[in-house]
Amino acid sequence: MSLLSLLIFLPLAAGLLILVLPYAWQQRYKYVALAAVGIQVIMSAFIYLNFDGNAFSGIDAKSKYQLVEQVSWINLQLGRLGSLQIDYFLGIDGLSMPFLVLSSVVMFIAVLSSWEIKTNLKGYFALLMLLNTAIMGVFCALDFFLFYIFYELMLLPLYFLIGMWGGARREYAAIKFFLYTLFGSVFMLLVIIGLYFSVQDPITGNHTFNMLHMMNPDNYIPGSIFSALAEQQIFGIPARLLGFIVLFIAFAIKVPIVPLHTWLPDAHVEAPTPVSIILAGILLKIGGYGILRICMSIFPDAAIDSAWWLGLIGVVSIIYGALNALAQNDLKRMIAYSSVSHMGFVLLGIASITAEGISGAMLQMISHGFLSTMLFFLVGVIYNRVHSRYIHDFRGLALIMPKYTTFIMIAFFASLGLPGFSAFIAEAFSLIGAFTSESVNGLLPRWMAICGSIGILLSAAYLLWTLQRMFFGKTRLMGGEDWKSKLTDVNGREIFVLTSLTVFALLLGILPSLAFDKMNASVLELIRLVNLK
Amino acid sequence: MIDFVWLVPLFPLIGFLIIGLGRNILPKAVAGFIGSLTVLLSFAVSIAIFVQLESSAVKTHIVPLFDWIRAGNLLVPFSFQVDPLSALMLLIVTGIGFLIHVYSTGYMHHDAGFSKFFSYLNLFIFFMLLLVLGSNYIVMFIGWEGVGLCSYLLIGFWYTNSAYASAAKKAFIMNRIGDLGFLIGVFLIFATFGSLEFAQVFPQAANLAPNNPFLILITILLFIGATGKSAQIPLFTWLPDAMAGPTPVSALIHAATMVTAGIYMIARSNILFTLAPLTLEIVAIIGIATALLAATIAVTQTDIKKVLAYSTVSQLGYMFLALGVGAYTGAMFHVLTHAFFKALLFLGAGSVIHAMSNEQDMRAMGGLKKKLPITFITMLIGTIAISGIPPFSGFFSKDEILAHTYQHSKTLWVLGVIGAMFTAFYMFRMLFLTFYNKFRGTHEQEHHLHESPKSMTIPLIVLAALSVVGGFIGIPHILGGHHWLSQFLAPVFYQSSVRTGALTLDHQTEFLLMGVSVAGAVIAALIAFVKYSKNNHVPLADNVDRGTLARLSYHKYYIDEIYDFAISKPLNFLSGFFYRVVDKAAIDGVVQGLGRATTEASKGLRLLQSGNIGFYIFMMVAGIVALLLYGFYNI
């Protein structure tokens, strides 16, 4: 078994172990989980260090991927329909490798923050490990069918994690989340089948789910539904455009974009802290990753045609999310809306189809992964102590929790794009990409970048306002003296988590080449692929 | 030494890390010592660099540190540029920075957050040095934002006071508005010139014809950035509020260094501005308008720091006026002299406040001359210097600005002289109200009155000396000098001066201009003397009705209220509207509606399952008939 398989299935094994361990040991489940994610962190660090970002650009050529595993998995002779060919096909390139590192770190922190979970530990940790497997699988899979299996597999544990360990309206939030995502992925399945019947393996001649084959126009069967030359139409819309839109909507719900975002605030508010962390830190990125890996690579022609709309959606999300964040009284809800705003930069950068824009979008996803993890962890800290998240329930926290305040200031300033932290480089590059797009490829008008940058201003407004209301002034708490005694400053475990996240955000902000150098070749390759059309 | 320029910002960064991480362990004396020492070391290196540059034939040195970002076509090296302009700024930042660090060891001595204060100050110096040393707009922008952060942290230093925390937030957000302009300007520079390196952008720009629309747009955007950081109309209201910070902060950040970043940035990009005369005209108009507006507010303020704050806004306006009329050297000259006398005045005010047990209202002061002799003498020197009375430093820099203004436009010159008279008036008003006549405070305050410790008075004396002699580096030719500063900075402004030409006024006019502005300042000072010293006039209490003009001035023309009404309220309304109406009611309403529609529809369909066999058979037959009909008509 090679490294990627190990990375994917190690947590599954840990989950199974937890299931068979006796209940009497339930206080130790978390250590099993922690060991598994700890090993994953080491493995992904190893992968990162050995990753060659220059020679292997990935994208549409198997030989340019690293750590490739390809095993024929399902091979059915279907008579007249040919043979069904599904491969267990894994590999990573510059677009996916950073997410393996991000996911393993976020997962590690999610497990560390699971110390707060008190009920039904067996189920909780088993589901968490299952989710972990699914997430790793999504980022490694290069066969569309395999991708879809992992993609749908994430839904199940998440539904239960929110629905069973969540807050007061957890069932509502869980169902809303589930239906929203399912809505997107059901139609995605139709496109997958359409692609399957349109694409041929150039060697065997079989239909195939191999994503890399789907990226090559030569592999499309003449006259098939998604063949670029056939110019088929469905409901009067070009088939390839429709396929792109359907896949885009499926991923955009995850990102999420406005107006398909209303599951996010509810899910975040109701989810327990570790699940919020995973949602914001990893799941949203699967949306952006999917758009790059699948929508743009398989339907580059449609991506160029829709770039203007993608950019517009990005800008609307940036401003709309920020304005909504400004109106929130619930700290967690505010951060959820700020996620909508920050993920808008990802879309804007991707839509520009420039090297700066896409690199910026990638870095923004990684940066936001660390920062949103930090923010939700921080919310979890006070929520665990006094079970309130309302901004106006707190005032002058800086006096009683100085260390906590330092960390929240770091997280806030990093999120509002202060130079020195990762978000600045990421957002600046997304915007530079969007801004130069007009002169490079004429896809996005300049006003989009200008409007997008207003989001940076608004983020300063809502974050600093929150800082002022909750942390400055004389201490005054909703729960009085009782709260004051419960609101102890951060403990060792919390300091460890927060410090390591701070280090990640600083490292990527001061030495962004740590990320850029690994993904540059893939980003350029992707742009080359898109521009071929 | 120039190759070791990275040491200059490195020392304060190390200081920040040591003091910041050890703030709960280090004794105050150690923290203060380390904080001051690091800046002193930077100052020493800066002097060495200055000396080397002065004797070197090559005036521009790029010191690359490492390749910072490479993505697509954009390569941003992390490198420093040492040339006369940055060398001058290095000396100002580290020199005055050091004096203010020393002063702070005395001023903040009793504060519980002493170590935190020094770590922030060191961090500020670090970012300010990045700002002036960066060889491209990105490094400059990092410093630019970084000093904004430190300004935020230090304005809100006493965060338990909500008003202070709010002032900090206001400062950061108003700066951010300007930063947005800066950032978009930087994008446009990259899109136009394909690089962000000064050494690549400026030569390309110099080949463009004047009034290139891109250049005009770029310069306007950069200028918007400058209005935020350097507190010009319309983004100036944060600076007076920023006085919430400890007084050394007001002296260092909000008078001597950070607020001049906008001037530095424009002087650095001078060729872009010279080729965009339209922008320069705007810069000049905004500059003089700000100078006058702030001066007319300063004349009625009663808080000693507020007077100085509006004075700073006004003096910054003069610097922009200078930039606007193409007198880049004059602007930098005024940056330098202003750094001396305004830092001095703020530190002097701090000494007064220190002595007055934190009282800042001049109505409660008076007669401090005897009790605070050193503070008085040094502040007197500062006042004369800022008023533009020869031979003190302010005279030379202000004269240079006004002479260039006269050549550019007579109207602007008249306005400039009026502003200068206001300056002399409000400064002497402050001096007389504070130090002359009888003490008006409480007995307890009177009892505590004392001259400040040496750590505070020595920086005052040094700055006073600099305020006296600082102008001598730029003595104009008609007074027998050869304007060393202008020669020193000439390589930086070469491309611009080729295009704008030198001052062409004849000697007689120049002497006349000098005479008018000096006479104006002296007259204004005399009026202040008569009113506040001889007639012992004390400003009215807050609740007493003033005349219309005085009320407008005292309440700062209600600009804060106007902004609140025109911007903050609508923004809050908009965000509430988007959340409650668009998000909750409309979007989520549709989502919920879909769910509810499904439930309702299935409730309806459920009724079909009635259990009545006759009904089922009827439906079955109807279905078969429908299918048959369909088949007939289609095949």
CSV table of N, CA, C and O in Angstrom, one decimal, chain A residues 434-522:
chain,number,residue,atom,x,y,z
A,434,ALA,N,-7.4,39.5,-10.7
A,434,ALA,CA,-8.6,40.0,-11.3
A,434,ALA,C,-8.4,41.3,-12.0
A,434,ALA,O,-9.0,41.6,-13.0
A,435,PHE,N,-7.5,42.1,-11.4
A,435,PHE,CA,-7.2,43.5,-12.0
A,435,PHE,C,-6.5,43.4,-13.3
A,435,PHE,O,-6.8,44.1,-14.2
A,436,THR,N,-5.5,42.5,-13.4
A,436,THR,CA,-4.7,42.5,-14.6
A,436,THR,C,-5.4,41.6,-15.7
A,436,THR,O,-5.0,41.7,-16.8
A,437,SER,N,-6.5,40.9,-15.3
A,437,SER,CA,-7.2,40.1,-16.3
A,437,SER,C,-7.6,40.9,-17.5
A,437,SER,O,-7.5,40.4,-18.6
A,438,GLU,N,-8.0,42.1,-17.3
A,438,GLU,CA,-8.5,42.9,-18.5
A,438,GLU,C,-7.4,43.0,-19.5
A,438,GLU,O,-7.7,42.9,-20.7
A,439,SER,N,-6.1,43.2,-19.1
A,439,SER,CA,-5.1,43.4,-20.1
A,439,SER,C,-4.5,42.1,-20.5
A,439,SER,O,-3.9,42.0,-21.6
A,440,VAL,N,-4.6,41.0,-19.7
A,440,VAL,CA,-4.0,39.7,-20.0
A,440,VAL,C,-4.9,38.9,-20.9
A,440,VAL,O,-4.5,38.5,-22.0
A,441,ASN,N,-6.1,38.7,-20.5
A,441,ASN,CA,-7.0,37.9,-21.3
A,441,ASN,C,-8.4,38.5,-21.5
A,441,ASN,O,-9.3,37.9,-22.1
A,442,GLY,N,-8.6,39.6,-21.0
A,442,GLY,CA,-9.9,40.3,-21.2
A,442,GLY,C,-11.1,39.7,-20.6
A,442,GLY,O,-12.2,39.9,-21.1
A,443,LEU,N,-10.9,38.9,-19.6
A,443,LEU,CA,-12.1,38.1,-19.1
A,443,LEU,C,-12.8,39.0,-18.0
A,443,LEU,O,-14.1,39.0,-18.0
A,444,LEU,N,-12.1,39.6,-17.1
A,444,LEU,CA,-12.8,40.3,-16.1
A,444,LEU,C,-12.6,41.8,-16.2
A,444,LEU,O,-11.5,42.3,-16.5
A,445,PRO,N,-13.6,42.6,-16.1
A,445,PRO,CA,-13.4,44.1,-16.1
A,445,PRO,C,-12.8,44.5,-14.7
A,445,PRO,O,-12.9,43.8,-13.7
A,446,ARG,N,-12.1,45.7,-14.8
A,446,ARG,CA,-11.4,46.1,-13.6
A,446,ARG,C,-12.2,46.4,-12.4
A,446,ARG,O,-11.8,46.3,-11.2
A,447,TRP,N,-13.4,46.9,-12.7
A,447,TRP,CA,-14.3,47.3,-11.5
A,447,TRP,C,-14.5,46.1,-10.6
A,447,TRP,O,-14.7,46.3,-9.4
A,448,MET,N,-14.4,44.9,-11.1
A,448,MET,CA,-14.6,43.8,-10.2
A,448,MET,C,-13.5,43.7,-9.1
A,448,MET,O,-13.8,43.5,-7.9
A,449,ALA,N,-12.3,43.9,-9.5
A,449,ALA,CA,-11.2,43.9,-8.5
A,449,ALA,C,-11.4,45.0,-7.5
A,449,ALA,O,-11.2,44.9,-6.3
A,450,ILE,N,-11.8,46.2,-8.1
A,450,ILE,CA,-12.0,47.4,-7.2
A,450,ILE,C,-13.1,47.1,-6.2
A,450,ILE,O,-12.9,47.4,-5.0
A,451,CYS,N,-14.2,46.6,-6.7
A,451,CYS,CA,-15.3,46.3,-5.7
A,451,CYS,C,-14.9,45.2,-4.7
A,451,CYS,O,-15.2,45.3,-3.5
A,452,GLY,N,-14.1,44.3,-5.2
A,452,GLY,CA,-13.6,43.2,-4.3
A,452,GLY,C,-12.8,43.8,-3.2
A,452,GLY,O,-12.9,43.3,-2.1
A,453,SER,N,-12.0,44.8,-3.5
A,453,SER,CA,-11.1,45.3,-2.5
A,453,SER,C,-11.9,46.0,-1.4
A,453,SER,O,-11.4,46.2,-0.3
A,454,ILE,N,-13.1,46.4,-1.7
A,454,ILE,CA,-13.9,47.1,-0.7
A,454,ILE,C,-14.2,46.0,0.4
A,454,ILE,O,-14.3,46.4,1.6
A,455,GLY,N,-14.2,44.8,0.0
A,455,GLY,CA,-14.4,43.7,1.0
A,455,GLY,C,-13.3,43.8,2.1
A,455,GLY,O,-13.6,43.5,3.3
A,456,ILE,N,-12.1,44.1,1.7
A,456,ILE,CA,-11.0,44.2,2.7
A,456,ILE,C,-11.3,45.3,3.7
A,456,ILE,O,-11.1,45.2,4.9
A,457,LEU,N,-11.8,46.4,3.2
A,457,LEU,CA,-12.2,47.5,4.1
A,457,LEU,C,-13.3,47.1,5.1
A,457,LEU,O,-13.2,47.3,6.3
A,458,LEU,N,-14.3,46.4,4.5
A,458,LEU,CA,-15.5,46.0,5.3
A,458,LEU,C,-15.0,45.0,6.4
A,458,LEU,O,-15.5,45.0,7.5
A,459,SER,N,-14.1,44.1,6.0
A,459,SER,CA,-13.6,43.1,7.0
A,459,SER,C,-13.0,43.8,8.2
A,459,SER,O,-13.1,43.4,9.3
A,460,ALA,N,-12.2,44.9,7.9
A,460,ALA,CA,-11.6,45.7,9.0
A,460,ALA,C,-12.8,46.2,9.9
A,460,ALA,O,-12.7,46.2,11.1
A,461,ALA,N,-13.8,46.7,9.2
A,461,ALA,CA,-14.9,47.3,10.0
A,461,ALA,C,-15.6,46.3,10.9
A,461,ALA,O,-15.6,46.5,12.2
A,462,TYR,N,-16.0,45.1,10.4
A,462,TYR,CA,-16.7,44.2,11.3
A,462,TYR,C,-15.8,43.6,12.4
A,462,TYR,O,-16.2,43.3,13.5
A,463,LEU,N,-14.5,43.3,12.0
A,463,LEU,CA,-13.7,42.6,13.0
A,463,LEU,C,-13.2,43.6,14.1
A,463,LEU,O,-13.3,43.3,15.2
A,464,LEU,N,-12.9,44.8,13.7
A,464,LEU,CA,-12.4,45.8,14.7
A,464,LEU,C,-13.6,46.2,15.6
A,464,LEU,O,-13.4,46.4,16.8
A,465,TRP,N,-14.8,46.3,15.0
A,465,TRP,CA,-15.9,46.6,15.8
A,465,TRP,C,-16.2,45.6,16.9
A,465,TRP,O,-16.5,45.9,18.0
A,466,THR,N,-16.1,44.3,16.4
A,466,THR,CA,-16.3,43.2,17.4
A,466,THR,C,-15.2,43.3,18.5
A,466,THR,O,-15.6,43.1,19.6
A,467,LEU,N,-14.0,43.5,18.0
A,467,LEU,CA,-12.9,43.6,19.0
A,467,LEU,C,-13.2,44.6,20.0
A,467,LEU,O,-13.1,44.4,21.2
A,468,GLN,N,-13.6,45.8,19.6
A,468,GLN,CA,-13.9,46.9,20.5
A,468,GLN,C,-15.1,46.5,21.4
A,468,GLN,O,-15.0,46.7,22.6
A,469,ARG,N,-16.1,45.9,20.9
A,469,ARG,CA,-17.3,45.7,21.7
A,469,ARG,C,-17.0,44.6,22.7
A,469,ARG,O,-17.5,44.6,23.9
A,470,MET,N,-16.3,43.5,22.3
A,470,MET,CA,-16.2,42.4,23.2
A,470,MET,C,-15.0,42.5,24.2
A,470,MET,O,-15.0,42.0,25.3
A,471,PHE,N,-13.9,43.1,23.7
A,471,PHE,CA,-12.7,43.0,24.4
A,471,PHE,C,-12.2,44.2,25.1
A,471,PHE,O,-11.5,44.2,26.1
A,472,PHE,N,-12.6,45.4,24.6
A,472,PHE,CA,-12.1,46.6,25.2
A,472,PHE,C,-13.2,47.2,26.1
A,472,PHE,O,-14.3,46.7,26.2
A,473,GLY,N,-12.8,48.3,26.8
A,473,GLY,CA,-13.7,48.9,27.8
A,473,GLY,C,-13.6,48.2,29.1
A,473,GLY,O,-12.8,47.3,29.3
A,474,LYS,N,-14.4,48.6,30.1
A,474,LYS,CA,-14.4,48.0,31.4
A,474,LYS,C,-15.1,46.7,31.3
A,474,LYS,O,-16.1,46.5,30.6
A,475,THR,N,-14.6,45.7,32.1
A,475,THR,CA,-15.2,44.4,32.0
A,475,THR,C,-16.7,44.4,32.5
A,475,THR,O,-17.0,44.9,33.6
A,476,ARG,N,-17.5,43.9,31.7
A,476,ARG,CA,-18.9,43.8,32.0
A,476,ARG,C,-19.5,42.5,31.3
A,476,ARG,O,-19.5,42.5,30.1
A,477,LEU,N,-19.9,41.5,32.1
A,477,LEU,CA,-20.3,40.3,31.5
A,477,LEU,C,-21.8,40.0,31.8
A,477,LEU,O,-22.3,40.4,32.9
A,478,MET,N,-22.5,39.4,30.9
A,478,MET,CA,-23.9,39.0,31.0
A,478,MET,C,-24.1,38.2,32.3
A,478,MET,O,-25.0,38.4,33.1
A,479,GLY,N,-23.2,37.3,32.5
A,479,GLY,CA,-23.4,36.3,33.6
A,479,GLY,C,-22.7,36.8,34.9
A,479,GLY,O,-22.6,36.0,35.9
A,480,GLY,N,-22.2,38.0,35.0
A,480,GLY,CA,-21.7,38.6,36.2
A,480,GLY,C,-20.5,37.8,36.7
A,480,GLY,O,-19.6,37.3,36.0
A,481,GLU,N,-20.4,37.7,38.1
A,481,GLU,CA,-19.2,37.2,38.7
A,481,GLU,C,-19.0,35.7,38.4
A,481,GLU,O,-17.9,35.2,38.3
A,482,ASP,N,-20.2,35.0,38.2
A,482,ASP,CA,-20.1,33.6,37.9
A,482,ASP,C,-19.3,33.4,36.6
A,482,ASP,O,-18.4,32.6,36.5
A,483,TRP,N,-19.6,34.2,35.6
A,483,TRP,CA,-18.9,34.1,34.3
A,483,TRP,C,-17.5,34.5,34.5
A,483,TRP,O,-16.6,33.9,33.9
A,484,LYS,N,-17.3,35.5,35.3
A,484,LYS,CA,-15.9,36.0,35.5
A,484,LYS,C,-15.0,34.9,36.0
A,484,LYS,O,-13.8,34.7,35.6
A,485,SER,N,-15.5,34.1,36.9
A,485,SER,CA,-14.7,33.0,37.4
A,485,SER,C,-14.6,31.9,36.4
A,485,SER,O,-13.6,31.1,36.4
A,486,LYS,N,-15.6,31.7,35.5
A,486,LYS,CA,-15.5,30.6,34.5
A,486,LYS,C,-14.6,31.0,33.4
A,486,LYS,O,-14.0,30.1,32.7
A,487,LEU,N,-14.5,32.3,33.1
A,487,LEU,CA,-13.7,32.7,31.9
A,487,LEU,C,-12.3,32.8,32.3
A,487,LEU,O,-11.7,33.8,32.4
A,488,THR,N,-11.7,31.6,32.4
A,488,THR,CA,-10.3,31.5,32.7
A,488,THR,C,-9.5,31.7,31.4
A,488,THR,O,-10.1,31.4,30.3
A,489,ASP,N,-8.3,32.1,31.4
A,489,ASP,CA,-7.5,32.3,30.2
A,489,ASP,C,-7.2,31.0,29.6
A,489,ASP,O,-7.4,30.0,30.2
A,490,VAL,N,-6.7,31.1,28.4
A,490,VAL,CA,-6.4,29.8,27.6
A,490,VAL,C,-5.4,28.9,28.3
A,490,VAL,O,-4.5,29.4,28.9
A,491,ASN,N,-5.7,27.6,28.2
A,491,ASN,CA,-4.8,26.6,28.9
A,491,ASN,C,-3.8,26.1,27.9
A,491,ASN,O,-3.7,26.5,26.7
A,492,GLY,N,-2.9,25.2,28.4
A,492,GLY,CA,-1.8,24.8,27.6
A,492,GLY,C,-2.2,24.2,26.2
A,492,GLY,O,-1.6,24.5,25.2
A,493,ARG,N,-3.2,23.3,26.2
A,493,ARG,CA,-3.6,22.7,25.0
A,493,ARG,C,-4.1,23.8,24.0
A,493,ARG,O,-3.7,23.7,22.8
A,494,GLU,N,-4.8,24.7,24.5
A,494,GLU,CA,-5.3,25.8,23.6
A,494,GLU,C,-4.2,26.7,23.1
A,494,GLU,O,-4.2,27.0,21.9
A,495,ILE,N,-3.3,27.0,24.0
A,495,ILE,CA,-2.1,27.8,23.6
A,495,ILE,C,-1.4,27.1,22.5
A,495,ILE,O,-1.0,27.7,21.5
A,496,PHE,N,-1.2,25.7,22.6
A,496,PHE,CA,-0.5,25.0,21.6
A,496,PHE,C,-1.2,25.1,20.3
A,496,PHE,O,-0.5,25.4,19.2
A,497,VAL,N,-2.5,24.9,20.3
A,497,VAL,CA,-3.2,24.9,19.0
A,497,VAL,C,-3.1,26.3,18.4
A,497,VAL,O,-2.8,26.5,17.2
A,498,LEU,N,-3.4,27.3,19.2
A,498,LEU,CA,-3.4,28.7,18.7
A,498,LEU,C,-2.1,29.2,18.2
A,498,LEU,O,-1.9,29.8,17.2
A,499,THR,N,-1.0,28.8,19.0
A,499,THR,CA,0.3,29.2,18.5
A,499,THR,C,0.7,28.5,17.2
A,499,THR,O,1.2,29.2,16.3
A,500,SER,N,0.3,27.2,17.1
A,500,SER,CA,0.8,26.6,15.8
A,500,SER,C,0.0,27.2,14.6
A,500,SER,O,0.6,27.4,13.6
A,501,LEU,N,-1.3,27.5,14.8
A,501,LEU,CA,-2.0,28.2,13.7
A,501,LEU,C,-1.4,29.5,13.4
A,501,LEU,O,-1.3,29.9,12.2
A,502,THR,N,-1.0,30.3,14.5
A,502,THR,CA,-0.4,31.6,14.2
A,502,THR,C,0.8,31.4,13.4
A,502,THR,O,1.1,32.2,12.5
A,503,VAL,N,1.6,30.4,13.8
A,503,VAL,CA,2.9,30.2,13.0
A,503,VAL,C,2.6,29.9,11.6
A,503,VAL,O,3.2,30.5,10.7
A,504,PHE,N,1.6,29.1,11.3
A,504,PHE,CA,1.3,28.8,9.9
A,504,PHE,C,0.9,30.0,9.2
A,504,PHE,O,1.3,30.3,8.0
A,505,ALA,N,0.0,30.9,9.8
A,505,ALA,CA,-0.5,32.1,9.1
A,505,ALA,C,0.7,33.0,8.9
A,505,ALA,O,0.8,33.7,7.8
A,506,LEU,N,1.6,33.1,9.8
A,506,LEU,CA,2.8,34.0,9.7
A,506,LEU,C,3.7,33.5,8.6
A,506,LEU,O,4.2,34.2,7.8
A,507,LEU,N,4.0,32.2,8.7
A,507,LEU,CA,4.9,31.6,7.8
A,507,LEU,C,4.5,31.8,6.3
A,507,LEU,O,5.3,32.3,5.5
A,508,LEU,N,3.2,31.5,6.1
A,508,LEU,CA,2.7,31.7,4.7
A,508,LEU,C,2.7,33.2,4.3
A,508,LEU,O,2.7,33.5,3.2
A,509,GLY,N,2.6,34.1,5.3
A,509,GLY,CA,2.5,35.5,5.0
A,509,GLY,C,3.9,36.0,4.8
A,509,GLY,O,4.1,36.9,3.9
A,510,ILE,N,4.9,35.5,5.5
A,510,ILE,CA,6.3,36.0,5.4
A,510,ILE,C,7.0,35.3,4.3
A,510,ILE,O,7.8,35.9,3.5
A,511,LEU,N,6.8,34.0,4.2
A,511,LEU,CA,7.4,33.2,3.1
A,511,LEU,C,6.4,32.5,2.2
A,511,LEU,O,6.3,31.3,2.2
A,512,PRO,N,5.6,33.3,1.5
A,512,PRO,CA,4.6,32.7,0.7
A,512,PRO,C,5.1,31.7,-0.3
A,512,PRO,O,4.4,30.8,-0.8
A,513,SER,N,6.4,31.8,-0.6
A,513,SER,CA,7.0,30.9,-1.6
A,513,SER,C,6.9,29.4,-1.1
A,513,SER,O,6.9,28.5,-1.9
A,514,LEU,N,6.8,29.3,0.2
A,514,LEU,CA,6.6,27.9,0.7
A,514,LEU,C,5.4,27.2,0.0
A,514,LEU,O,5.4,26.0,-0.2
A,515,ALA,N,4.4,28.0,-0.3
A,515,ALA,CA,3.2,27.4,-1.0
A,515,ALA,C,3.3,27.7,-2.5
A,515,ALA,O,3.1,26.8,-3.3
A,516,PHE,N,3.7,28.9,-2.9
A,516,PHE,CA,3.7,29.2,-4.3
A,516,PHE,C,4.6,28.3,-5.1
A,516,PHE,O,4.3,27.9,-6.2
A,517,ASP,N,5.8,28.0,-4.5
A,517,ASP,CA,6.8,27.3,-5.3
A,517,ASP,C,6.3,25.8,-5.6
A,517,ASP,O,6.7,25.2,-6.5
A,518,LYS,N,5.5,25.3,-4.7
A,518,LYS,CA,5.0,24.0,-4.8
A,518,LYS,C,3.8,23.9,-5.9
A,518,LYS,O,3.6,22.9,-6.5
A,519,MET,N,3.1,25.0,-6.0
A,519,MET,CA,2.0,24.9,-6.9
A,519,MET,C,2.1,25.7,-8.2
A,519,MET,O,1.3,25.6,-9.1
A,520,ASN,N,3.2,26.4,-8.3
A,520,ASN,CA,3.3,27.3,-9.5
A,520,ASN,C,3.2,26.5,-10.8
A,520,ASN,O,2.5,26.9,-11.7
A,521,ALA,N,3.9,25.4,-10.9
A,521,ALA,CA,4.0,24.7,-12.2
A,521,ALA,C,2.5,24.2,-12.5
A,521,ALA,O,2.1,24.3,-13.7
A,522,SER,N,1.8,23.7,-11.5
A,522,SER,CA,0.5,23.2,-11.8
A,522,SER,C,-0.4,24.4,-12.2
A,522,SER,O,-1.3,24.2,-13.1
